[in-house]
PDB file of C-alpha atoms in Angstrom:
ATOM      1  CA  UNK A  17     245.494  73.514 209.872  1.00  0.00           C
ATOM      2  CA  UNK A  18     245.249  77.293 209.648  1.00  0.00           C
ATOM      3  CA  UNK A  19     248.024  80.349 209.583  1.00  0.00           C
ATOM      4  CA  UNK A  20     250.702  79.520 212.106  1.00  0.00           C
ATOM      5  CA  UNK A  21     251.016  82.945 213.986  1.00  0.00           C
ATOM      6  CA  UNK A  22     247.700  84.995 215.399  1.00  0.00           C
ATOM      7  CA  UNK A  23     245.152  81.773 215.188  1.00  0.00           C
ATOM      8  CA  UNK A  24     242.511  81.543 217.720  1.00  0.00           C
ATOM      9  CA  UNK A  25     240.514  78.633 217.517  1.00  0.00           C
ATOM     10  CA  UNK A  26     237.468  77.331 219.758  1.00  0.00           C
ATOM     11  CA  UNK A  27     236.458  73.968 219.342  1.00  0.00           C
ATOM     12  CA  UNK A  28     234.023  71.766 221.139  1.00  0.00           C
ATOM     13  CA  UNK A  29     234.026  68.085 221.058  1.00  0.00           C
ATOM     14  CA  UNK A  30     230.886  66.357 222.181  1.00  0.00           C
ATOM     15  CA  UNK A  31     230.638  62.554 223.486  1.00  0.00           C
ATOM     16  CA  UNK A  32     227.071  62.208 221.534  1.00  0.00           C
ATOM     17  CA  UNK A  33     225.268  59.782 219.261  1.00  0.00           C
ATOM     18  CA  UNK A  34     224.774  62.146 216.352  1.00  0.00           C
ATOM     19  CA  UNK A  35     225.196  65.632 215.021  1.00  0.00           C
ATOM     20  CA  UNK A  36     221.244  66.298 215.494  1.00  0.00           C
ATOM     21  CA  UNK A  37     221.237  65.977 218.874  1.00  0.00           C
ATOM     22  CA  UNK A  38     224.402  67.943 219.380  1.00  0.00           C
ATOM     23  CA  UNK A  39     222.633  70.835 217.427  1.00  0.00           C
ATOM     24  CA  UNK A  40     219.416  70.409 219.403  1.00  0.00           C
ATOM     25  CA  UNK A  41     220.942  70.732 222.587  1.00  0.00           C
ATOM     26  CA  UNK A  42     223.379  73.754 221.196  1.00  0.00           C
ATOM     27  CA  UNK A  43     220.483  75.475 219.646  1.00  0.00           C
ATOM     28  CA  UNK A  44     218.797  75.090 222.913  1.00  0.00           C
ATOM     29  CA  UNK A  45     221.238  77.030 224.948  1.00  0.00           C
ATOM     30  CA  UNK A  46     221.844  79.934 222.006  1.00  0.00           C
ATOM     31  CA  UNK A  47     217.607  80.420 222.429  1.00  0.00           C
ATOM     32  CA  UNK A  48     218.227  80.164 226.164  1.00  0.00           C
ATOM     33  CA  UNK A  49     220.919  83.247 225.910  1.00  0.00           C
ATOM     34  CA  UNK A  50     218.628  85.136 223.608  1.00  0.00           C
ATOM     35  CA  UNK A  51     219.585  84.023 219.827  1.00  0.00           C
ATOM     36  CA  UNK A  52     217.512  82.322 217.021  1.00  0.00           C
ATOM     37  CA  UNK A  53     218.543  79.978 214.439  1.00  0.00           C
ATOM     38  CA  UNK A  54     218.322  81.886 211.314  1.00  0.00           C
ATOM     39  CA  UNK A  55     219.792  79.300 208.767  1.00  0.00           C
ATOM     40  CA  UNK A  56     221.260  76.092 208.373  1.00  0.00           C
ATOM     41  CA  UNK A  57     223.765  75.081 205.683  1.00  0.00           C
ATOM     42  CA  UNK A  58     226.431  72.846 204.556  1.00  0.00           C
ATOM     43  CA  UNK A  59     229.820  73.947 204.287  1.00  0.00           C
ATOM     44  CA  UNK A  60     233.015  72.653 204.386  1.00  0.00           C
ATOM     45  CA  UNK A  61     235.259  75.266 205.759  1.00  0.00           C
ATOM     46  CA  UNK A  62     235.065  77.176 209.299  1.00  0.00           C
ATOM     47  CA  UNK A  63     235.209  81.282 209.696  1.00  0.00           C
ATOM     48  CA  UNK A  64     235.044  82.029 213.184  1.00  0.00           C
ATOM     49  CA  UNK A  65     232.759  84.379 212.740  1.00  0.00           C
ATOM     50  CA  UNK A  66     230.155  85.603 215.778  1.00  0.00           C
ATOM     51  CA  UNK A  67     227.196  83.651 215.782  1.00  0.00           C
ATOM     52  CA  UNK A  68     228.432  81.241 213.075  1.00  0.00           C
ATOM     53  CA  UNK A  69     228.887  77.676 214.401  1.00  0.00           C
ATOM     54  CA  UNK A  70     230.317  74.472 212.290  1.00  0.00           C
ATOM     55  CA  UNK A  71     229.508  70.672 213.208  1.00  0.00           C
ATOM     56  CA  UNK A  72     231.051  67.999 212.126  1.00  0.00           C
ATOM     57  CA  UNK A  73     229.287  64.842 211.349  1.00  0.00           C
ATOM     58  CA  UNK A  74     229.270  62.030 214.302  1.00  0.00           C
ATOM     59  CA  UNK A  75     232.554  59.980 214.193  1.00  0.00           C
ATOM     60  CA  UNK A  76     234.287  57.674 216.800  1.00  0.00           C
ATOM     61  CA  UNK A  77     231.581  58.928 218.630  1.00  0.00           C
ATOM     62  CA  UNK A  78     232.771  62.436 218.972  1.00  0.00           C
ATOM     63  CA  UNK A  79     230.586  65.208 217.290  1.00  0.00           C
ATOM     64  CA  UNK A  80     233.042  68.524 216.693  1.00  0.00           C
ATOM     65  CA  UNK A  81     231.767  72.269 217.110  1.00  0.00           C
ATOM     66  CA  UNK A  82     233.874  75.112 215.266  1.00  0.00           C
ATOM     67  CA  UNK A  83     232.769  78.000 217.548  1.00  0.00           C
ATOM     68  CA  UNK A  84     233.357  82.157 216.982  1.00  0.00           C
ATOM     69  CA  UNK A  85     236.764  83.134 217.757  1.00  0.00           C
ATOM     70  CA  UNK A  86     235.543  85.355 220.239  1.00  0.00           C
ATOM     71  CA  UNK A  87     234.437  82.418 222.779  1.00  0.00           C
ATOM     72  CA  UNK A  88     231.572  81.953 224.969  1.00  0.00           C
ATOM     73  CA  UNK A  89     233.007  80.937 228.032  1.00  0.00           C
ATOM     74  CA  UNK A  90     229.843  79.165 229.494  1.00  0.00           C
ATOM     75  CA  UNK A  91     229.006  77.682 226.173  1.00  0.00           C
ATOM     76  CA  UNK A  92     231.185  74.088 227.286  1.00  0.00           C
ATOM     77  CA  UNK A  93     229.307  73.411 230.064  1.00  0.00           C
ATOM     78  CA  UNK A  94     226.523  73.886 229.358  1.00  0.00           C
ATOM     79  CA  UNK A  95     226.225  71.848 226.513  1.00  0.00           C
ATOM     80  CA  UNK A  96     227.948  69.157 228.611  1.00  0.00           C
ATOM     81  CA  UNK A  97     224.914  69.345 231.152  1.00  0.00           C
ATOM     82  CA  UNK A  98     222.244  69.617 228.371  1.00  0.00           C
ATOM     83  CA  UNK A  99     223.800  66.308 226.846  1.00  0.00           C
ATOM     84  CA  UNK A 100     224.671  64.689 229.917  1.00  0.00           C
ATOM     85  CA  UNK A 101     228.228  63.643 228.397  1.00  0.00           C
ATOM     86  CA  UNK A 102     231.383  64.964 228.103  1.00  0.00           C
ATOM     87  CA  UNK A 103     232.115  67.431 226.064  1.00  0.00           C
ATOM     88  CA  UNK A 104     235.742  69.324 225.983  1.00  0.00           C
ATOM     89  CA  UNK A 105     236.795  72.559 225.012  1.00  0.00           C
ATOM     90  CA  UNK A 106     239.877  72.858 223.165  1.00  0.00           C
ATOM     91  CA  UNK A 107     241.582  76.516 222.476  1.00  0.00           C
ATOM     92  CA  UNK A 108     244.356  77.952 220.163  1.00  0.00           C
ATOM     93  CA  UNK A 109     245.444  81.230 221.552  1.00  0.00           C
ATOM     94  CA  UNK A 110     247.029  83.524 219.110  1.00  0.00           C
ATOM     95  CA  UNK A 111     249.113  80.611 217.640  1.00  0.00           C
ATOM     96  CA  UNK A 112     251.000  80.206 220.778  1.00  0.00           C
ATOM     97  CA  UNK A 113     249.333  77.248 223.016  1.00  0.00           C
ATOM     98  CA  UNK A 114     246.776  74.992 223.350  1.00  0.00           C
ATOM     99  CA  UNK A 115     244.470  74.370 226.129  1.00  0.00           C
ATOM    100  CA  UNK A 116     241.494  72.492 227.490  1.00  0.00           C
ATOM    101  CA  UNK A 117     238.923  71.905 229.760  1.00  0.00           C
ATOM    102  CA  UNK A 118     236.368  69.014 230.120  1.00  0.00           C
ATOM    103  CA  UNK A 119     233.332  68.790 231.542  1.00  0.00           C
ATOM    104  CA  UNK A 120     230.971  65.619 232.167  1.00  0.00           C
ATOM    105  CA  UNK A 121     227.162  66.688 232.736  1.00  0.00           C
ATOM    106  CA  UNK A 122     227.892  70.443 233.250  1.00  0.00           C
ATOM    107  CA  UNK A 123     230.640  69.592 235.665  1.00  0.00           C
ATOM    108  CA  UNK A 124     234.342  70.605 235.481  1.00  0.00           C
ATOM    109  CA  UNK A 125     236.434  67.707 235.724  1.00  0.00           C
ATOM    110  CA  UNK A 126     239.718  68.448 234.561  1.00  0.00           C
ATOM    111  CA  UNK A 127     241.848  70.995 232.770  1.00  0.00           C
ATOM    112  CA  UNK A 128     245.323  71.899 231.278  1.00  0.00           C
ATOM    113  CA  UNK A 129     247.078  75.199 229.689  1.00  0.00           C
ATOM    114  CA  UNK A 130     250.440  74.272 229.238  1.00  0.00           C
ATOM    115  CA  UNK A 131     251.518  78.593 230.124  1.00  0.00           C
ATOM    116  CA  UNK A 132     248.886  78.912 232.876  1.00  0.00           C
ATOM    117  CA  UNK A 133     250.875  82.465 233.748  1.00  0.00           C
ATOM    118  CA  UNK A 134     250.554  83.472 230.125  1.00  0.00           C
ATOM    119  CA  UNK A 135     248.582  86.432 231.114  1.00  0.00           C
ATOM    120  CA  UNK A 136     249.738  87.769 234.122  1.00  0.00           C
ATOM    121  CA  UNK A 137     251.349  85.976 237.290  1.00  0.00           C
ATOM    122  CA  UNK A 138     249.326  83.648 239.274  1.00  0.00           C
ATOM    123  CA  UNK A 139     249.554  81.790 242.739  1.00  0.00           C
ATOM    124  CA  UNK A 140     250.766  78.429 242.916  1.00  0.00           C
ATOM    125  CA  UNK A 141     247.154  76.677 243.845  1.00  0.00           C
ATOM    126  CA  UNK A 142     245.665  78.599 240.483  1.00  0.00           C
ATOM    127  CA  UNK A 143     249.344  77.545 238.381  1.00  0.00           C
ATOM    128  CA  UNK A 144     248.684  74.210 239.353  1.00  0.00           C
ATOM    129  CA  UNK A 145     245.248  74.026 238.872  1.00  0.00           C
ATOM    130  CA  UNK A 146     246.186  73.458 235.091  1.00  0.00           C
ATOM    131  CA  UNK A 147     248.480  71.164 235.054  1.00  0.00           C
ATOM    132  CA  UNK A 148     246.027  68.238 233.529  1.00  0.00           C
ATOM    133  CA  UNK A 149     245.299  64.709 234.708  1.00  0.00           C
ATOM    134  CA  UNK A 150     246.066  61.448 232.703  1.00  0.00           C
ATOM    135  CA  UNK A 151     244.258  60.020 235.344  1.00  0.00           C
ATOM    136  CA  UNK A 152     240.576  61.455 235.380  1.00  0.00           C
ATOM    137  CA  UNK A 153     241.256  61.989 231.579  1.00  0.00           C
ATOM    138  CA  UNK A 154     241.751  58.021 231.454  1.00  0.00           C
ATOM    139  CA  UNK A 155     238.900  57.046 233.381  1.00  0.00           C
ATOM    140  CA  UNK A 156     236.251  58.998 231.877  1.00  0.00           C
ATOM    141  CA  UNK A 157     237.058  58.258 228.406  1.00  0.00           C
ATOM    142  CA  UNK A 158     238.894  54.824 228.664  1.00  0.00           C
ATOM    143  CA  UNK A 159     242.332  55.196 226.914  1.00  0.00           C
ATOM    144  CA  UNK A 160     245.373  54.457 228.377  1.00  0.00           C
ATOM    145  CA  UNK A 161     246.976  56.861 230.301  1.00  0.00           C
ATOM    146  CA  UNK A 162     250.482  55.878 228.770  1.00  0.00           C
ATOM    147  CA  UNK A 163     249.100  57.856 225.649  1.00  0.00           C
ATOM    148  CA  UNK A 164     247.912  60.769 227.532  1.00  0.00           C
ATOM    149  CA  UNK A 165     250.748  61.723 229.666  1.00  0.00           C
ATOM    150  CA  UNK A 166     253.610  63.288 227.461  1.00  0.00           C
ATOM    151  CA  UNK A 167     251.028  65.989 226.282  1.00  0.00           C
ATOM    152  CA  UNK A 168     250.035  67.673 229.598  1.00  0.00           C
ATOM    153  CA  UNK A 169     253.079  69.435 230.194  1.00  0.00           C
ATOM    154  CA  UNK A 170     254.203  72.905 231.581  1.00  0.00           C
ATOM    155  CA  UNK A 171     256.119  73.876 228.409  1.00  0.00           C
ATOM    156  CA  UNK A 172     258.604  76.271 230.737  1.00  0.00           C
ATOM    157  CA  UNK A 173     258.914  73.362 233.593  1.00  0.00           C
ATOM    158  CA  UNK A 174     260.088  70.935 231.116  1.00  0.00           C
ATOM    159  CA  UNK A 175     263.664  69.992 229.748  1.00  0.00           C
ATOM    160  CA  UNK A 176     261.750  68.473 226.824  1.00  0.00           C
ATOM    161  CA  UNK A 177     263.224  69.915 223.535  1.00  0.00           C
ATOM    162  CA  UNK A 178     261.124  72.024 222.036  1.00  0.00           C
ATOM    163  CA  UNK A 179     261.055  69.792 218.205  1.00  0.00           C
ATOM    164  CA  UNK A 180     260.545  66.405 220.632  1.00  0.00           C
ATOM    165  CA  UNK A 181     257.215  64.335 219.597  1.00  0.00           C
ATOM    166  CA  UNK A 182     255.492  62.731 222.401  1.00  0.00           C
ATOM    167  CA  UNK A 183     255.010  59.864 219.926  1.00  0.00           C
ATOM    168  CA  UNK A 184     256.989  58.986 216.916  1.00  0.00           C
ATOM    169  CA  UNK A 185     254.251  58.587 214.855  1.00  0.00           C
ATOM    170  CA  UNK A 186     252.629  62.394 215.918  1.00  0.00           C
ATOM    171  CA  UNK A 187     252.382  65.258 213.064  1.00  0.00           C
ATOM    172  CA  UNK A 188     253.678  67.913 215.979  1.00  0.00           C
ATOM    173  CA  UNK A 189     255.876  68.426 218.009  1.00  0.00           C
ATOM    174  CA  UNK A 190     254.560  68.056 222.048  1.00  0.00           C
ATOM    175  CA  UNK A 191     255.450  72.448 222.521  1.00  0.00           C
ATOM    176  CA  UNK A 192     253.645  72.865 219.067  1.00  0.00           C
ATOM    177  CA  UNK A 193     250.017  74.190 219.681  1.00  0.00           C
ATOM    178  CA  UNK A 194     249.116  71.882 216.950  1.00  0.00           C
ATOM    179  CA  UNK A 195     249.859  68.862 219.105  1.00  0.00           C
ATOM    180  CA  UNK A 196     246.305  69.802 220.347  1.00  0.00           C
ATOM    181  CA  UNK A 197     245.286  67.641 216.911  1.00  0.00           C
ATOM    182  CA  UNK A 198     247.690  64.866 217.988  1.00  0.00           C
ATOM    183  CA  UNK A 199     246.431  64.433 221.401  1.00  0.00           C
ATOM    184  CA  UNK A 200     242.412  64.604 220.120  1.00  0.00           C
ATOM    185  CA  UNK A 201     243.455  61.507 218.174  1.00  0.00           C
ATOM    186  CA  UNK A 202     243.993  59.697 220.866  1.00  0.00           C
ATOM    187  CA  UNK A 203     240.799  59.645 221.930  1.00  0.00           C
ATOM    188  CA  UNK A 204     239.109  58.845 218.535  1.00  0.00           C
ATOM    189  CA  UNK A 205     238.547  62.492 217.778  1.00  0.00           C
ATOM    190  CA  UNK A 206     239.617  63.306 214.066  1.00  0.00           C
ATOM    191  CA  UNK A 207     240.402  66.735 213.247  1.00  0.00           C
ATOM    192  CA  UNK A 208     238.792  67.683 209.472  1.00  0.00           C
ATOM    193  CA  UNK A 209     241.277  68.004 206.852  1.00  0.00           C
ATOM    194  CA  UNK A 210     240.871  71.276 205.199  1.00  0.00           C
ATOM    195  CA  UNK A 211     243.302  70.782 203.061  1.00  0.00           C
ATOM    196  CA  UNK A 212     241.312  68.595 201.150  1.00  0.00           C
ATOM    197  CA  UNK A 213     237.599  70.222 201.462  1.00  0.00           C
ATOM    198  CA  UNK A 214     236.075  67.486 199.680  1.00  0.00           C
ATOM    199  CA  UNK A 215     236.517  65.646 202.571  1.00  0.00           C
ATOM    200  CA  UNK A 216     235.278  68.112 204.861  1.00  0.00           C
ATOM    201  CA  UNK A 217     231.327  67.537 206.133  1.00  0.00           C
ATOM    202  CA  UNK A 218     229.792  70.435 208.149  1.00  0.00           C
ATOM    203  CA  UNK A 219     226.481  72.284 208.875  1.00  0.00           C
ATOM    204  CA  UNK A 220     227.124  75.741 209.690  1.00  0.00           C
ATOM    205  CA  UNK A 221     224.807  77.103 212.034  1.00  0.00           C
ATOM    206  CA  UNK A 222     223.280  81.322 212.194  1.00  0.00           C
ATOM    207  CA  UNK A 223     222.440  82.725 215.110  1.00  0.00           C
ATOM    208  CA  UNK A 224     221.175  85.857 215.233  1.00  0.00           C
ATOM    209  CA  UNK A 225     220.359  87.828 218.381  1.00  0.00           C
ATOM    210  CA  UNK A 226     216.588  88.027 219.201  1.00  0.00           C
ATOM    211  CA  UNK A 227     215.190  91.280 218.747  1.00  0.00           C
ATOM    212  CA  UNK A 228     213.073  92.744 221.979  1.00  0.00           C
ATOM    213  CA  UNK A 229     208.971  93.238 221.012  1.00  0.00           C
ATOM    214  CA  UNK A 230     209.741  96.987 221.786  1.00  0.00           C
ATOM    215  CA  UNK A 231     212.944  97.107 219.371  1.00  0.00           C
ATOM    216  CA  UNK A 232     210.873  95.152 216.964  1.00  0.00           C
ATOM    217  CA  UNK A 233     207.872  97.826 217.395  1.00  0.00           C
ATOM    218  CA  UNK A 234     209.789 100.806 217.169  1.00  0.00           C
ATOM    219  CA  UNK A 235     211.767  99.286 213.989  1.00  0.00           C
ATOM    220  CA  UNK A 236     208.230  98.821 212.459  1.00  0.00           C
ATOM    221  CA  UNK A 237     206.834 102.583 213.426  1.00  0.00           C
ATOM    222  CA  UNK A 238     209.953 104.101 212.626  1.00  0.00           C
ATOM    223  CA  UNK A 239     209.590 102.487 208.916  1.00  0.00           C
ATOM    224  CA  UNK A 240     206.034 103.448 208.482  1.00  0.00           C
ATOM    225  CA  UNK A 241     207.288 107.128 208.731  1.00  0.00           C
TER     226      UNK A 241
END
């Protein structure tokens, strides 16, 4: 899964047909914000690295991005608009929690940080803005609600113990930040196993930021000298 302590992970997962389109429609926003595509390769391991972006391969209908640890905070919904599906974002921060957010054609339709005062102290109305909900979460991508439920907790609200599973047959415990992998299966989303990199199908994507005609022509002068 990755080290335990000081992980930040960014991951999108797409509602989409194939991994093509997803990297059309990604590719389109990066040239949008002022980056070209410089190369395309397979891989089978992520970095986190700025401008490096991994895709998985469509499955259960779900196409994954592996985005820079440093996170691009518009990135999400954007791609949800350009795709006209859902699309979440789910976060490791610093090994501590898990969050998301998901957005349906570029709109914001639910959310959940299980320490929404991690950072500093908020007001109730922001607190409870993340608390999650099983039911828009239900209804947009038709599972039960049942399965949704025991994971969008306030992890300091809760008399839950802190090795409890929300489901016997789970890999983490629900106040793990790796129960972020337990609750993407319940939608059909399949975490790679990089354990075993032979199993492990990904194009990384380069971006590299576009240079400006008069950076370019001053670069150019400069080297004639």
């Amino acid at each position: 899964m990755g080290e335990k302590m000081g992980l930040f992970l960014t991951m999108l997962t797409c509602k989409a047909l194939s991994r093509e389109k997803v990297i059309e429609g990604l590719t389109s926003i990066m040239n949008y914000k002022g980056f070209t595509l410089k190369l395309k390769e397979k891989v089978n391991s992520i970095d986190g690295k700025d401008g490096h972006f991994d895709v998985t391969d469509v499955k259960n209908g779900w196409v994954q991005i592996f985005c820079p640890e440093t996170p691009d905070d518009k990135l999400p919904q954007l791609l949800s608009k350009n795709l006209a599906a859902p699309v979440f974002e789910f976060h490791i921060h610093d090994g501590d929690f898990w969050m998301y957010q998901l957005f349906v054609s570029g709109e914001l339709k639910d959310r959940h940080n299980p320490i929404p005062d991690y950072w500093s102290q908020i007001g109730e109305e922001e607190y409870n803005s993340w608390k999650g909900n099983s039911d828009i979460l239900s209804h947009i991508l038709h599972t039960p609600k049942s399965k949704i439920e025991p994971y969008i907790i306030f992890w300091n609200k809760t008399n839950i113990k802190d090795n409890h599973k929300a489901f016997p047959s789970d890999r983490f415990s629900v106040k793990d930040e790796w129960a972020m992998v337990d609750f993407q299966e319940k939608f059909g989303i399949e975490y790679p196993n990089f354990e075993k990199p032979e199993t492990v199908d990904l194009v990384r994507l380069y971006f590299e930021k576009k240079k400006s005609k008069i950076m370019d022509f001053l670069g150019k002068f400069i080297n004639k000298k």
